[in-house]
Amino acid sequence: MTEKELIERLNFEGTGIYLDGEAIFSGLDIPVDNRINLLGVTPERTEYQSSRYEPGKKEPVFTDPVQTRHIYVGCGSCCEGPISVLISEHKEGEKEDFKLCSVKLPSFNVFDILPIVFKGTEQLDGERYGLLATGYGCHGRGVKLIGRDCSGYLEVVPSQEFRELWDKRAQDWVEPRLTIDDQTERITLNLLKSGYRLKPGHKRNPNIPKCLIDQNFETYVSQDIHASKDLTSRLVELGVDIKKTIEELNEGYVRIRH
């Protein structure tokens, strides 16, 4: 299955993910807010399950190649939501079969995810790969580096700094997005203007207080940037290999949103 084919056949609604209309994942069993905000889908890659040394060769010979693909599921709409990591490992030519690999809880609702690679193995209990995640909610806000396979995390933009970037006096709601510029090799946090607005053809209900909304309103995310912060130097200090992150892990990486 090619990347394009999978993206066109993949969808999510509420807490469920569907492939060709059939459920492949549900977050109902996890006791936090599991409304899905986005899916981050990696391209299919060849990985090796084992290696061995052969006489006369200095480098190991890798064996048992499998096709691997991850789906990173960002959730939450109230206090906090998890990142669920789905993985498909199969022999070439076999059908992809996604299974839940791990669950992370970054203490905020997750609105964007980028896969990253570290330069070495000194970070996060020797983790080689990680996830850069951003979001906000009642329990916290900010940007974090999260181990893809371990349970640790590193602060990139702490809660207070994120709050100051947002400045709710100037903008009621924001949608945090992580952007990559492969020309300058920079990774940036952008806070897009967001909020609630009346649906086309609808009028405000005069019987409810002005601070409340009802079914006459809808959420929106504009492309106007309220605030922006270059994260590149901080990520380098925390051990991220920016070049490999951009060229190896985000080439063909697709994020699906409603």
Short mmCIF file of C-alpha atoms in Angstrom, two decimals:
data_model
loop_
_atom_site.label_atom_id
_atom_site.label_comp_id
_atom_site.label_asym_id
_atom_site.label_seq_id
_atom_site.Cartn_x
_atom_site.Cartn_y
_atom_site.Cartn_z
CA MET A 1 0.00 0.00 0.00
CA THR A 2 1.49 3.37 -1.01
CA GLU A 3 1.43 6.45 1.21
CA LYS A 4 -1.13 8.13 -1.06
CA GLU A 5 -3.42 5.11 -1.00
CA LEU A 6 -3.32 4.87 2.79
CA ILE A 7 -3.97 8.58 3.36
CA GLU A 8 -6.97 8.54 1.05
CA ARG A 9 -8.44 5.48 2.79
CA LEU A 10 -7.76 6.63 6.36
CA ASN A 11 -10.18 8.71 8.45
CA PHE A 12 -11.02 9.46 12.08
CA GLU A 13 -14.12 10.53 13.96
CA GLY A 14 -14.50 11.13 17.69
CA THR A 15 -12.26 8.55 19.35
CA GLY A 16 -12.04 6.10 16.45
CA ILE A 17 -9.75 5.60 13.44
CA TYR A 18 -11.12 3.95 10.31
CA LEU A 19 -9.51 2.35 7.27
CA ASP A 20 -11.93 1.81 4.38
CA GLY A 21 -14.73 2.49 6.87
CA GLU A 22 -13.64 -0.29 9.26
CA ALA A 23 -12.41 0.57 12.76
CA ILE A 24 -8.70 -0.09 13.32
CA PHE A 25 -8.40 1.77 16.64
CA SER A 26 -10.56 3.15 19.44
CA GLY A 27 -9.35 5.21 22.39
CA LEU A 28 -12.41 4.58 24.54
CA ASP A 29 -10.53 2.32 26.96
CA ILE A 30 -8.03 5.03 27.95
CA PRO A 31 -9.45 7.07 30.89
CA VAL A 32 -8.60 10.56 29.56
CA ASP A 33 -10.08 12.82 26.88
CA ASN A 34 -9.63 10.80 23.68
CA ARG A 35 -11.24 12.97 21.02
CA ILE A 36 -8.80 12.75 18.12
CA ASN A 37 -7.33 16.02 16.79
CA LEU A 38 -4.88 14.68 14.22
CA LEU A 39 -3.17 11.64 12.77
CA GLY A 40 0.53 11.80 11.91
CA VAL A 41 1.28 9.09 9.34
CA THR A 42 4.86 8.07 8.53
CA PRO A 43 5.86 6.60 5.18
CA GLU A 44 6.54 2.89 5.04
CA ARG A 45 10.19 2.06 5.75
CA THR A 46 12.34 -1.09 5.72
CA GLU A 47 13.66 -1.97 9.16
CA TYR A 48 15.52 -5.01 10.46
CA GLN A 49 14.53 -7.14 13.41
CA SER A 50 17.95 -8.71 14.04
CA SER A 51 21.62 -8.71 13.00
CA ARG A 52 24.59 -11.05 13.10
CA TYR A 53 28.36 -10.86 12.63
CA GLU A 54 29.91 -12.94 9.87
CA PRO A 55 33.59 -14.01 9.62
CA GLY A 56 35.72 -11.48 7.78
CA LYS A 57 33.19 -8.63 8.06
CA LYS A 58 33.58 -5.74 10.50
CA GLU A 59 29.98 -4.54 10.28
CA PRO A 60 26.98 -6.68 11.28
CA VAL A 61 24.78 -8.25 8.63
CA PHE A 62 21.17 -7.27 9.14
CA THR A 63 18.50 -9.92 8.68
CA ASP A 64 14.73 -10.33 8.80
CA PRO A 65 13.68 -7.14 7.00
CA VAL A 66 10.16 -5.91 7.72
CA GLN A 67 8.08 -3.03 6.39
CA THR A 68 7.26 -0.62 9.22
CA ARG A 69 4.91 2.34 9.45
CA HIS A 70 3.74 4.43 12.45
CA ILE A 71 0.57 6.42 13.03
CA TYR A 72 0.81 9.01 15.81
CA VAL A 73 -2.63 9.85 17.23
CA GLY A 74 -2.95 13.25 18.96
CA CYS A 75 -5.99 13.55 21.24
CA GLY A 76 -7.75 15.79 23.75
CA SER A 77 -10.20 18.68 23.95
CA CYS A 78 -10.51 19.54 27.65
CA CYS A 79 -7.88 18.92 30.36
CA GLU A 80 -5.38 16.66 28.59
CA GLY A 81 -5.21 13.95 25.98
CA PRO A 82 -2.81 11.14 25.08
CA ILE A 83 -0.59 10.39 22.14
CA SER A 84 -1.30 6.86 21.00
CA VAL A 85 1.37 5.26 18.82
CA LEU A 86 0.16 2.66 16.31
CA ILE A 87 2.59 0.48 14.39
CA SER A 88 2.36 -1.89 11.46
CA GLU A 89 5.16 -4.41 10.95
CA HIS A 90 4.84 -6.88 8.09
CA LYS A 91 6.79 -8.67 5.41
CA GLU A 92 6.89 -7.08 1.98
CA GLY A 93 3.70 -7.79 0.09
CA GLU A 94 1.66 -8.57 3.20
CA LYS A 95 -1.32 -6.51 4.34
CA GLU A 96 -0.69 -3.68 6.81
CA ASP A 97 -2.14 -4.42 10.25
CA PHE A 98 -1.93 -1.59 12.79
CA LYS A 99 -1.64 -2.34 16.49
CA LEU A 100 -1.34 -0.10 19.55
CA CYS A 101 2.35 0.13 20.42
CA SER A 102 2.39 2.68 23.27
CA VAL A 103 0.52 5.55 24.91
CA LYS A 104 2.08 8.86 26.05
CA LEU A 105 0.46 11.47 28.29
CA PRO A 106 2.14 14.89 27.79
CA SER A 107 -0.28 16.72 30.17
CA PHE A 108 -1.95 18.78 27.45
CA ASN A 109 -4.37 18.29 24.59
CA VAL A 110 -2.24 17.35 21.60
CA PHE A 111 -2.66 19.49 18.48
CA ASP A 112 0.50 18.68 16.53
CA ILE A 113 3.23 16.00 16.38
CA LEU A 114 6.53 15.70 14.51
CA PRO A 115 8.80 12.63 14.63
CA ILE A 116 12.42 13.49 15.52
CA VAL A 117 15.79 11.74 15.69
CA PHE A 118 18.43 12.41 18.35
CA LYS A 119 22.12 12.78 17.49
CA GLY A 120 23.13 10.20 20.09
CA THR A 121 21.67 8.05 22.83
CA GLU A 122 22.30 10.30 25.84
CA GLN A 123 18.72 11.60 25.98
CA LEU A 124 15.63 9.93 27.39
CA ASP A 125 17.15 6.67 28.61
CA GLY A 126 19.04 6.05 25.38
CA GLU A 127 16.10 6.83 23.10
CA ARG A 128 17.15 7.24 19.47
CA TYR A 129 13.81 8.46 18.15
CA GLY A 130 11.26 10.78 19.71
CA LEU A 131 8.17 12.89 19.15
CA LEU A 132 7.95 16.68 19.23
CA ALA A 133 4.45 17.50 20.49
CA THR A 134 2.57 20.71 21.25
CA GLY A 135 -0.78 21.64 22.72
CA TYR A 136 -2.60 23.05 25.72
CA GLY A 137 -5.40 22.31 28.17
CA CYS A 138 -6.46 22.64 31.79
CA HIS A 139 -3.52 20.52 33.01
CA GLY A 140 -0.74 22.24 31.05
CA ARG A 141 0.57 23.68 27.80
CA GLY A 142 3.75 23.99 25.80
CA VAL A 143 6.06 21.97 23.56
CA LYS A 144 7.75 18.73 24.65
CA LEU A 145 10.17 16.15 23.31
CA ILE A 146 8.71 12.76 24.16
CA GLY A 147 10.42 9.39 23.84
CA ARG A 148 8.80 7.31 21.11
CA ASP A 149 9.50 4.08 22.98
CA CYS A 150 10.37 5.16 26.54
CA SER A 151 8.30 7.19 29.02
CA GLY A 152 10.52 10.26 29.46
CA TYR A 153 10.18 13.79 28.11
CA LEU A 154 12.16 17.03 27.76
CA GLU A 155 10.69 20.55 27.96
CA VAL A 156 11.18 22.65 24.82
CA VAL A 157 8.71 25.46 25.52
CA PRO A 158 7.51 25.38 29.15
CA SER A 159 3.98 26.20 30.22
CA GLN A 160 4.57 29.81 31.32
CA GLU A 161 6.44 30.76 28.15
CA PHE A 162 3.68 29.24 26.02
CA ARG A 163 1.12 31.23 28.02
CA GLU A 164 3.04 34.46 27.36
CA LEU A 165 3.26 33.70 23.63
CA TRP A 166 -0.49 33.12 23.55
CA ASP A 167 -1.47 36.22 25.56
CA LYS A 168 -5.20 35.55 25.89
CA ARG A 169 -5.86 39.26 26.32
CA ALA A 170 -4.99 39.66 22.64
CA GLN A 171 -6.32 36.36 21.24
CA ASP A 172 -9.02 34.17 22.82
CA TRP A 173 -7.95 30.85 21.26
CA VAL A 174 -4.99 29.53 19.31
CA GLU A 175 -4.10 26.35 17.40
CA PRO A 176 -0.42 25.44 17.93
CA ARG A 177 1.32 24.06 14.85
CA LEU A 178 4.86 22.82 14.27
CA THR A 179 6.32 23.79 10.90
CA ILE A 180 9.48 22.71 9.10
CA ASP A 181 11.46 24.79 6.61
CA ASP A 182 13.66 22.30 4.77
CA GLN A 183 15.49 25.12 2.96
CA THR A 184 16.77 26.81 6.12
CA GLU A 185 16.58 23.63 8.25
CA ARG A 186 14.50 25.30 10.93
CA ILE A 187 11.59 24.05 13.06
CA THR A 188 9.10 26.64 14.30
CA LEU A 189 6.12 26.80 16.64
CA ASN A 190 3.28 28.88 15.19
CA LEU A 191 0.15 29.79 17.14
CA LEU A 192 -2.64 30.17 14.59
CA LYS A 193 -5.63 32.34 15.45
CA SER A 194 -8.62 30.21 16.38
CA GLY A 195 -11.97 30.45 18.12
CA TYR A 196 -15.73 30.20 17.68
CA ARG A 197 -17.92 31.93 15.10
CA LEU A 198 -21.55 31.87 14.03
CA LYS A 199 -22.32 29.30 11.37
CA PRO A 200 -23.27 30.77 7.97
CA GLY A 201 -26.95 31.73 7.97
CA HIS A 202 -27.30 31.38 11.77
CA LYS A 203 -28.02 34.04 14.40
CA ARG A 204 -27.02 34.24 18.00
CA ASN A 205 -29.63 33.00 20.48
CA PRO A 206 -30.63 36.12 22.46
CA ASN A 207 -31.73 33.97 25.42
CA ILE A 208 -28.23 32.80 26.39
CA PRO A 209 -25.51 34.93 28.06
CA LYS A 210 -22.95 36.53 25.76
CA CYS A 211 -20.16 34.44 27.30
CA LEU A 212 -21.81 31.16 26.17
CA ILE A 213 -22.20 29.49 22.77
CA ASP A 214 -24.62 26.90 21.42
CA GLN A 215 -25.19 24.88 18.24
CA ASN A 216 -25.37 28.08 16.19
CA PHE A 217 -21.58 28.39 16.52
CA GLU A 218 -18.69 26.45 15.00
CA THR A 219 -14.97 26.29 15.70
CA TYR A 220 -12.46 27.63 13.18
CA VAL A 221 -8.71 27.77 12.69
CA SER A 222 -7.37 30.55 10.48
CA GLN A 223 -4.00 30.69 8.73
CA ASP A 224 -3.20 33.98 10.47
CA ILE A 225 -0.29 33.60 12.91
CA HIS A 226 -0.82 35.19 16.31
CA ALA A 227 2.69 34.39 17.60
CA SER A 228 5.70 32.42 16.43
CA LYS A 229 8.88 30.97 18.00
CA ASP A 230 11.91 29.39 16.33
CA LEU A 231 12.64 26.15 18.21
CA THR A 232 15.73 25.09 16.24
CA SER A 233 18.48 26.16 18.65
CA ARG A 234 16.66 24.71 21.66
CA LEU A 235 16.15 21.40 19.88
CA VAL A 236 19.86 21.26 18.98
CA GLU A 237 20.77 21.91 22.64
CA LEU A 238 18.49 19.04 23.65
CA GLY A 239 20.27 16.69 21.26
CA VAL A 240 17.99 16.67 18.20
CA ASP A 241 19.61 16.01 14.82
CA ILE A 242 17.78 18.65 12.79
CA LYS A 243 19.08 17.52 9.39
CA LYS A 244 18.14 13.86 9.87
CA THR A 245 14.83 14.83 11.46
CA ILE A 246 13.90 16.82 8.36
CA GLU A 247 15.37 14.62 5.64
CA GLU A 248 14.82 11.14 7.06
CA LEU A 249 11.80 11.26 9.36
CA ASN A 250 9.64 14.03 7.88
CA GLU A 251 10.13 13.28 4.19
CA GLY A 252 6.71 11.89 3.26
CA TYR A 253 5.29 12.39 6.77
CA VAL A 254 1.62 13.43 6.52
CA ARG A 255 -0.65 14.94 9.15
CA ILE A 256 -4.41 14.44 8.76
CA ARG A 257 -6.81 16.93 10.33
CA HIS A 258 -10.50 17.63 9.90
#
